[in-house]
Coordinates of C-alpha atoms in Angstrom, one line a residue:
M26 CA -71.8 -3.0 -36.8
Y27 CA -70.4 -6.1 -35.2
Y28 CA -68.1 -8.4 -37.1
H29 CA -67.2 -11.8 -35.6
R30 CA -63.7 -13.0 -35.6
P31 CA -63.2 -16.0 -38.0
N32 CA -62.4 -19.5 -36.8
I33 CA -59.8 -21.6 -38.5
M34 CA -62.2 -22.9 -41.1
E35 CA -63.0 -19.3 -42.1
T36 CA -59.5 -18.2 -42.9
N37 CA -60.1 -18.6 -46.6
S38 CA -63.5 -17.0 -46.6
T39 CA -64.6 -13.5 -47.5
Y40 CA -64.0 -12.3 -43.9
Y41 CA -60.6 -10.9 -44.6
I42 CA -61.7 -9.3 -47.9
D43 CA -64.4 -7.6 -45.9
L44 CA -61.8 -6.6 -43.4
I45 CA -59.5 -5.2 -46.1
A46 CA -62.4 -3.1 -47.4
R47 CA -63.2 -1.7 -43.9
Y48 CA -59.5 -0.9 -43.4
F49 CA -59.4 1.2 -46.6
F50 CA -62.6 2.9 -45.6
G51 CA -61.1 3.8 -42.2
E52 CA -63.8 1.7 -40.4
A53 CA -61.6 -1.1 -39.0
T54 CA -61.2 -1.1 -35.2
P55 CA -57.6 -1.2 -33.8
E56 CA -58.1 -4.9 -32.9
E57 CA -59.2 -5.6 -36.5
I58 CA -56.2 -3.7 -37.9
C59 CA -53.9 -5.8 -35.7
E60 CA -55.7 -8.9 -36.8
L61 CA -55.3 -7.9 -40.4
E62 CA -51.6 -7.2 -40.0
A63 CA -51.1 -10.6 -38.5
W64 CA -53.0 -12.3 -41.3
V65 CA -51.0 -10.5 -44.0
K66 CA -47.7 -11.4 -42.3
A67 CA -48.8 -15.1 -41.8
D68 CA -48.7 -16.2 -45.4
P69 CA -47.2 -14.7 -48.6
A70 CA -50.5 -15.5 -50.3
N71 CA -52.3 -13.3 -47.9
S72 CA -49.8 -10.5 -48.4
A73 CA -50.3 -10.8 -52.2
T74 CA -54.1 -10.6 -51.8
F75 CA -53.8 -7.5 -49.7
S76 CA -51.4 -5.9 -52.2
E77 CA -53.8 -6.6 -55.1
Y78 CA -56.7 -4.9 -53.3
Q79 CA -54.4 -2.0 -52.3
K80 CA -53.4 -1.5 -56.0
T81 CA -57.0 -1.6 -57.1
W82 CA -58.0 0.8 -54.3
K83 CA -55.3 3.2 -55.5
V84 CA -56.5 2.9 -59.2
I85 CA -60.1 3.6 -58.4
S86 CA -59.2 6.3 -56.0
Q87 CA -57.3 8.1 -58.8
E88 CA -60.2 7.5 -61.1
K89 CA -62.7 9.0 -58.7
I90 CA -60.5 12.1 -58.2
E91 CA -60.2 12.6 -61.9
S92 CA -63.9 12.1 -62.6
S93 CA -66.9 10.7 -60.8
I94 CA -68.1 7.5 -62.5
D95 CA -71.8 6.9 -62.9
L96 CA -71.9 3.3 -64.1
D97 CA -75.4 3.5 -65.4
H98 CA -74.6 6.6 -67.3
E99 CA -71.4 5.1 -68.7
W100 CA -73.3 2.0 -69.8
N101 CA -76.1 3.9 -71.5
T102 CA -73.7 6.2 -73.2
L103 CA -71.7 3.3 -74.5
K104 CA -74.8 1.5 -75.8
T105 CA -75.9 4.6 -77.7
K106 CA -72.5 5.1 -79.3
I107 CA -72.3 1.5 -80.3
F108 CA -75.8 1.8 -81.9
E109 CA -75.0 5.0 -83.6
Q110 CA -71.8 3.7 -85.2
N111 CA -73.4 0.4 -86.1
Q112 CA -70.4 -1.4 -84.6
K113 CA -70.1 -5.1 -84.0
Q114 CA -71.2 -6.2 -80.5
L115 CA -68.3 -5.5 -78.1
F116 CA -69.3 -7.8 -75.3
I117 CA -69.6 -11.5 -74.8
Q118 CA -71.0 -13.2 -71.7
E119 CA -67.7 -13.6 -69.9
A120 CA -66.3 -10.3 -68.8
G121 CA -62.7 -11.6 -68.9
Q122 CA -63.1 -12.2 -72.7
A123 CA -64.8 -9.0 -73.6
F124 CA -61.9 -7.6 -75.6
K125 CA -61.1 -10.8 -77.5
S126 CA -63.7 -9.7 -80.0
Q127 CA -63.1 -7.0 -82.6
I128 CA -60.9 -4.2 -81.3
P129 CA -61.8 -0.7 -82.7
N130 CA -59.4 1.6 -84.3
P131 CA -57.3 3.3 -81.5
K132 CA -58.0 6.7 -83.1
S133 CA -61.8 6.3 -83.1
E134 CA -64.1 7.6 -80.4
I135 CA -65.5 4.1 -79.7
F136 CA -62.0 2.9 -78.8
Y137 CA -61.9 5.4 -75.9
W138 CA -65.3 4.1 -74.7
S139 CA -64.1 0.6 -75.0
L140 CA -61.2 1.4 -72.6
R141 CA -63.7 3.0 -70.2
I142 CA -65.9 -0.1 -70.2
A143 CA -62.9 -2.2 -69.6
A144 CA -62.2 -0.1 -66.5
I145 CA -65.8 -0.7 -65.5
F146 CA -65.4 -4.4 -65.8
L147 CA -62.4 -4.1 -63.5
L148 CA -64.4 -2.2 -60.9
L149 CA -67.2 -4.8 -61.1
A150 CA -64.7 -7.5 -60.1
I151 CA -64.5 -5.8 -56.6
P152 CA -67.1 -6.8 -54.0
S153 CA -70.3 -5.0 -54.7
F154 CA -70.5 -3.5 -51.2
F155 CA -67.0 -2.1 -51.7
L156 CA -68.0 -0.2 -54.8
Y157 CA -71.3 0.9 -53.3
R158 CA -69.6 2.4 -50.3
Y159 CA -66.9 3.9 -52.4
F160 CA -68.9 5.7 -55.0
N161 CA -71.4 6.9 -52.4
T162 CA -68.6 9.1 -51.1
A163 CA -67.9 10.7 -54.5
A164 CA -67.7 14.1 -53.0
E165 CA -64.6 13.1 -51.1
N166 CA -61.1 12.7 -52.5
L167 CA -59.1 9.8 -51.2
L168 CA -55.3 9.9 -50.7
T169 CA -53.7 6.5 -50.2
A170 CA -50.0 5.7 -49.3
S171 CA -49.3 2.2 -50.4
T172 CA -45.7 1.2 -50.1
K173 CA -44.1 4.5 -49.5
M174 CA -44.8 8.0 -48.1
V175 CA -47.1 10.3 -49.9
E176 CA -47.1 14.1 -49.5
Q177 CA -50.1 16.2 -50.5
T178 CA -51.2 19.8 -50.3
L179 CA -54.9 20.0 -49.4
P180 CA -57.3 22.7 -50.9
D181 CA -56.7 25.0 -48.0
G182 CA -52.9 24.9 -48.3
T183 CA -52.4 22.3 -45.5
V184 CA -49.5 20.0 -46.2
V185 CA -50.0 16.3 -45.1
T186 CA -47.5 13.5 -45.3
L187 CA -48.9 10.0 -45.0
N188 CA -46.8 7.0 -43.9
S189 CA -47.2 3.8 -45.9
G190 CA -50.5 2.1 -45.4
A191 CA -52.3 5.3 -44.4
T192 CA -55.4 6.8 -46.0
L193 CA -56.8 10.3 -45.9
S194 CA -60.3 11.4 -47.1
Y195 CA -60.8 15.1 -47.7
P196 CA -63.3 17.2 -49.8
A197 CA -62.4 18.9 -53.0
H198 CA -63.3 22.2 -51.4
F199 CA -63.6 23.1 -47.7
D200 CA -67.0 24.6 -47.6
G201 CA -68.8 25.8 -44.5
S202 CA -67.3 26.7 -41.1
L203 CA -65.0 23.7 -40.7
R204 CA -62.2 22.0 -42.6
K205 CA -62.9 18.3 -41.8
I206 CA -60.9 15.3 -43.0
T207 CA -60.7 11.6 -42.0
L208 CA -57.5 9.8 -41.3
Q209 CA -56.6 6.1 -41.0
G210 CA -52.9 5.4 -40.2
E211 CA -49.9 7.6 -39.5
A212 CA -49.6 11.1 -40.7
W213 CA -47.7 14.4 -40.2
F214 CA -49.7 17.6 -40.6
E215 CA -48.7 21.2 -41.3
V216 CA -52.0 22.9 -41.0
A217 CA -52.6 26.2 -42.8
H218 CA -53.7 28.9 -40.4
D219 CA -57.3 30.0 -40.6
K220 CA -58.7 31.2 -37.3
N221 CA -62.2 31.4 -38.8
K222 CA -62.3 27.8 -40.1
P223 CA -60.8 25.2 -37.7
F224 CA -59.2 22.1 -39.1
I225 CA -60.8 18.9 -37.8
I226 CA -59.3 15.4 -38.1
A227 CA -61.7 12.5 -37.5
S228 CA -60.7 9.0 -36.7
G229 CA -63.5 6.8 -35.3
N230 CA -64.9 8.6 -32.3
V231 CA -61.8 10.8 -31.8
R232 CA -61.6 14.4 -33.0
I233 CA -58.5 16.6 -33.2
R234 CA -59.3 20.3 -33.6
V235 CA -56.6 22.8 -34.7
V236 CA -56.3 26.3 -36.3
G237 CA -52.8 26.2 -37.6
T238 CA -50.1 24.0 -36.3
S239 CA -47.8 20.9 -37.0
F240 CA -48.2 17.6 -35.3
F241 CA -48.1 13.8 -35.7
V242 CA -51.1 11.4 -35.6
N243 CA -51.2 7.6 -35.4
T244 CA -54.6 5.9 -35.5
N245 CA -53.2 2.4 -36.0
T246 CA -51.7 1.4 -32.7
C247 CA -52.3 -2.2 -31.8
D248 CA -53.4 -1.5 -28.2
N249 CA -56.7 0.3 -29.0
T250 CA -55.2 3.7 -28.6
K251 CA -54.7 6.7 -30.9
E252 CA -51.6 8.9 -30.5
I253 CA -51.0 12.6 -31.1
I254 CA -47.6 14.3 -30.7
L255 CA -47.6 18.1 -31.0
S256 CA -44.7 20.0 -32.5
T257 CA -46.0 23.6 -32.8
G258 CA -49.2 25.5 -32.0
I259 CA -52.1 24.3 -29.9
V260 CA -54.4 21.3 -30.4
K261 CA -57.6 20.2 -28.8
V262 CA -58.4 16.5 -28.7
Y263 CA -61.8 15.1 -27.7
Y264 CA -64.4 12.5 -28.3
E265 CA -67.2 13.3 -30.7
N266 CA -70.0 11.8 -28.5
K267 CA -68.4 12.9 -25.2
P268 CA -67.0 16.4 -26.0
E269 CA -66.5 17.0 -22.3
K270 CA -63.7 14.4 -22.5
S271 CA -61.1 16.7 -23.9
A272 CA -57.6 18.0 -23.5
F273 CA -55.4 20.8 -24.9
L274 CA -51.9 19.9 -26.2
F275 CA -49.0 22.3 -26.3
P276 CA -45.6 21.9 -28.1
G277 CA -43.8 18.8 -26.9
D278 CA -47.0 17.2 -25.5
K279 CA -48.1 13.7 -26.3
A280 CA -51.6 12.3 -25.9
E281 CA -52.8 8.7 -26.0
L282 CA -56.6 8.3 -26.4
I283 CA -58.1 5.1 -25.2
A284 CA -61.4 5.0 -27.0
N285 CA -63.0 2.2 -24.9
D286 CA -62.7 4.2 -21.7
Y287 CA -63.0 7.6 -23.2
A288 CA -59.6 8.3 -21.6
I289 CA -57.0 10.9 -22.7
V290 CA -53.5 10.3 -21.2
K291 CA -51.3 13.4 -21.6
T292 CA -47.6 13.2 -21.2
T293 CA -44.3 14.8 -22.4
N294 CA -43.1 13.2 -25.6
E295 CA -39.7 11.5 -25.0
D296 CA -39.5 9.6 -28.3
V297 CA -36.9 11.5 -30.4
N298 CA -37.6 9.1 -33.3
F299 CA -41.4 9.6 -33.6
L300 CA -41.0 11.2 -37.0
A301 CA -38.1 9.1 -38.3
W302 CA -40.4 7.4 -40.9
K303 CA -40.6 10.8 -42.6
T304 CA -37.2 12.4 -41.9
K305 CA -35.0 9.3 -41.9
H306 CA -33.2 10.9 -39.0
L307 CA -32.6 8.3 -36.3
V308 CA -31.0 8.8 -32.9
F309 CA -30.0 5.9 -30.6
N310 CA -28.7 6.5 -27.1
N311 CA -27.7 3.3 -25.4
S312 CA -30.8 1.8 -27.1
P313 CA -31.5 -2.0 -26.9
L314 CA -31.1 -3.8 -30.2
N315 CA -34.6 -5.1 -30.4
E316 CA -36.0 -1.5 -30.3
V317 CA -33.4 -0.4 -32.9
V318 CA -34.5 -3.3 -35.2
A319 CA -38.2 -2.6 -34.7
L320 CA -37.7 1.1 -35.7
L321 CA -35.5 0.2 -38.7
A322 CA -38.2 -2.2 -39.9
K323 CA -40.8 0.5 -39.7
V324 CA -38.8 3.3 -41.3
Y325 CA -37.4 1.2 -44.2
H326 CA -40.5 -1.0 -44.6
T327 CA -38.4 -4.2 -44.4
N328 CA -38.8 -7.3 -42.4
I329 CA -35.9 -7.4 -39.9
R330 CA -35.5 -9.9 -37.1
L331 CA -33.0 -11.2 -34.5
S332 CA -32.1 -14.8 -34.7
D333 CA -31.7 -15.1 -30.9
D334 CA -33.5 -13.2 -28.2
Q335 CA -30.2 -12.9 -26.3
L336 CA -29.3 -10.3 -28.8
S337 CA -32.2 -8.1 -27.8
D338 CA -30.4 -6.3 -25.0
C339 CA -27.3 -5.5 -27.0
R340 CA -26.9 -1.7 -26.8
I341 CA -26.1 0.9 -29.5
T342 CA -25.4 4.6 -29.4
A343 CA -25.4 6.3 -32.8
T344 CA -27.1 8.9 -35.0
F345 CA -28.0 8.3 -38.6
D346 CA -29.2 11.0 -41.0
R347 CA -30.9 9.9 -44.2
Q348 CA -28.5 6.9 -44.5
T349 CA -29.4 3.8 -46.4
L350 CA -30.6 0.7 -44.5
E351 CA -27.5 -1.2 -45.8
S352 CA -25.2 1.5 -44.4
I353 CA -26.9 1.3 -41.0
L354 CA -26.8 -2.5 -40.9
N355 CA -23.1 -2.3 -41.7
V356 CA -22.6 -0.1 -38.7
L357 CA -24.5 -2.5 -36.4
K358 CA -22.6 -5.4 -37.9
A359 CA -19.2 -3.8 -37.1
T360 CA -20.2 -2.3 -33.7
L361 CA -21.9 -5.3 -32.2
D362 CA -20.1 -8.2 -34.0
L363 CA -23.2 -9.4 -35.9
Q364 CA -23.8 -11.3 -39.1
V365 CA -26.4 -9.9 -41.5
R366 CA -28.2 -12.2 -43.8
N367 CA -30.9 -11.6 -46.3
N368 CA -32.9 -14.9 -46.4
G369 CA -35.4 -13.8 -49.0
A370 CA -38.2 -13.3 -46.5
G371 CA -36.3 -10.5 -44.8
I372 CA -33.1 -9.6 -43.0
E373 CA -31.8 -11.7 -40.1
L374 CA -29.2 -10.5 -37.6
S375 CA -27.3 -13.2 -35.8
G376 CA -24.1 -13.9 -34.0
H377 CA -22.6 -13.7 -30.4
G378 CA -23.5 -10.0 -30.4
C379 CA -22.4 -7.1 -28.2
N380 CA -18.8 -7.9 -29.0
Q381 CA -18.9 -10.6 -26.2
G382 CA -17.7 -14.1 -26.4
K383 CA -14.5 -13.4 -28.2

């Protein structure tokens, strides 16, 4: 489906709410993901809106995992129980005032159902298409990493670690001849070996097929590519509608998949920090400060910027292993003669830099 980009007059419309929903369903294109990221960063109000939807998504995700909600069934059951117990009407026209009426005894059964219907009201506040799409995937469990990493063991014993902002959809049981999951964002997989039931990761038109191995996947790059870095085992990457466009990866290999061209660019991975977001192990070898800052911002989920572009090419050689961001910034401050200031919106590095000018 085609979604047009909004003009300036549309920035407060439902466009970005729709885009947020598609992002959580894993349907947003790389361009739309980049656009959404820019919109979130452009205004604190936008960031707050995204955070609220993210929280709600997490709530209903957990609710769906614990029990599949049939709204019609819940409503009919509630009406029956209210009638049977001859209770006072619990609802008034405005949903937001529903529980300003008589509150049942917390120990009674009707109180439990009152809480359930309150949750239903919360869900009804979400755009209808959002709920429709969500509850029509009731057979799938959804794992969401909001502001921090999330690690989960899947039904087959596979261990997956999601970076913040990532979502993973997987079945309660892997039936049939394949173990298929859907990923949006960055993740590290340690796939349980099962030669008779391959493990398939789907992201848009891209497929990653493994038997048992460990690797990193990023589906959220801003240049319309998807990235796979293999640590152990063997992986096959291909396009679902063009399976002849494929490549095998071996330990140390990196593949970038350019969906628009059905291209697969295979190289040797030279990024020693590709898993730093998970391990907090960072290695810098004469690295430019702008690259160091970008990695720190990603690993520690903090807005960090340089006050002057002239600082970008200052170089740092150091290794950090599970150190706090404050500790790392103190090292940069002392090594490169920088000032570190938290201005409320993030951390700013300034100064002459590189120990020059003194």
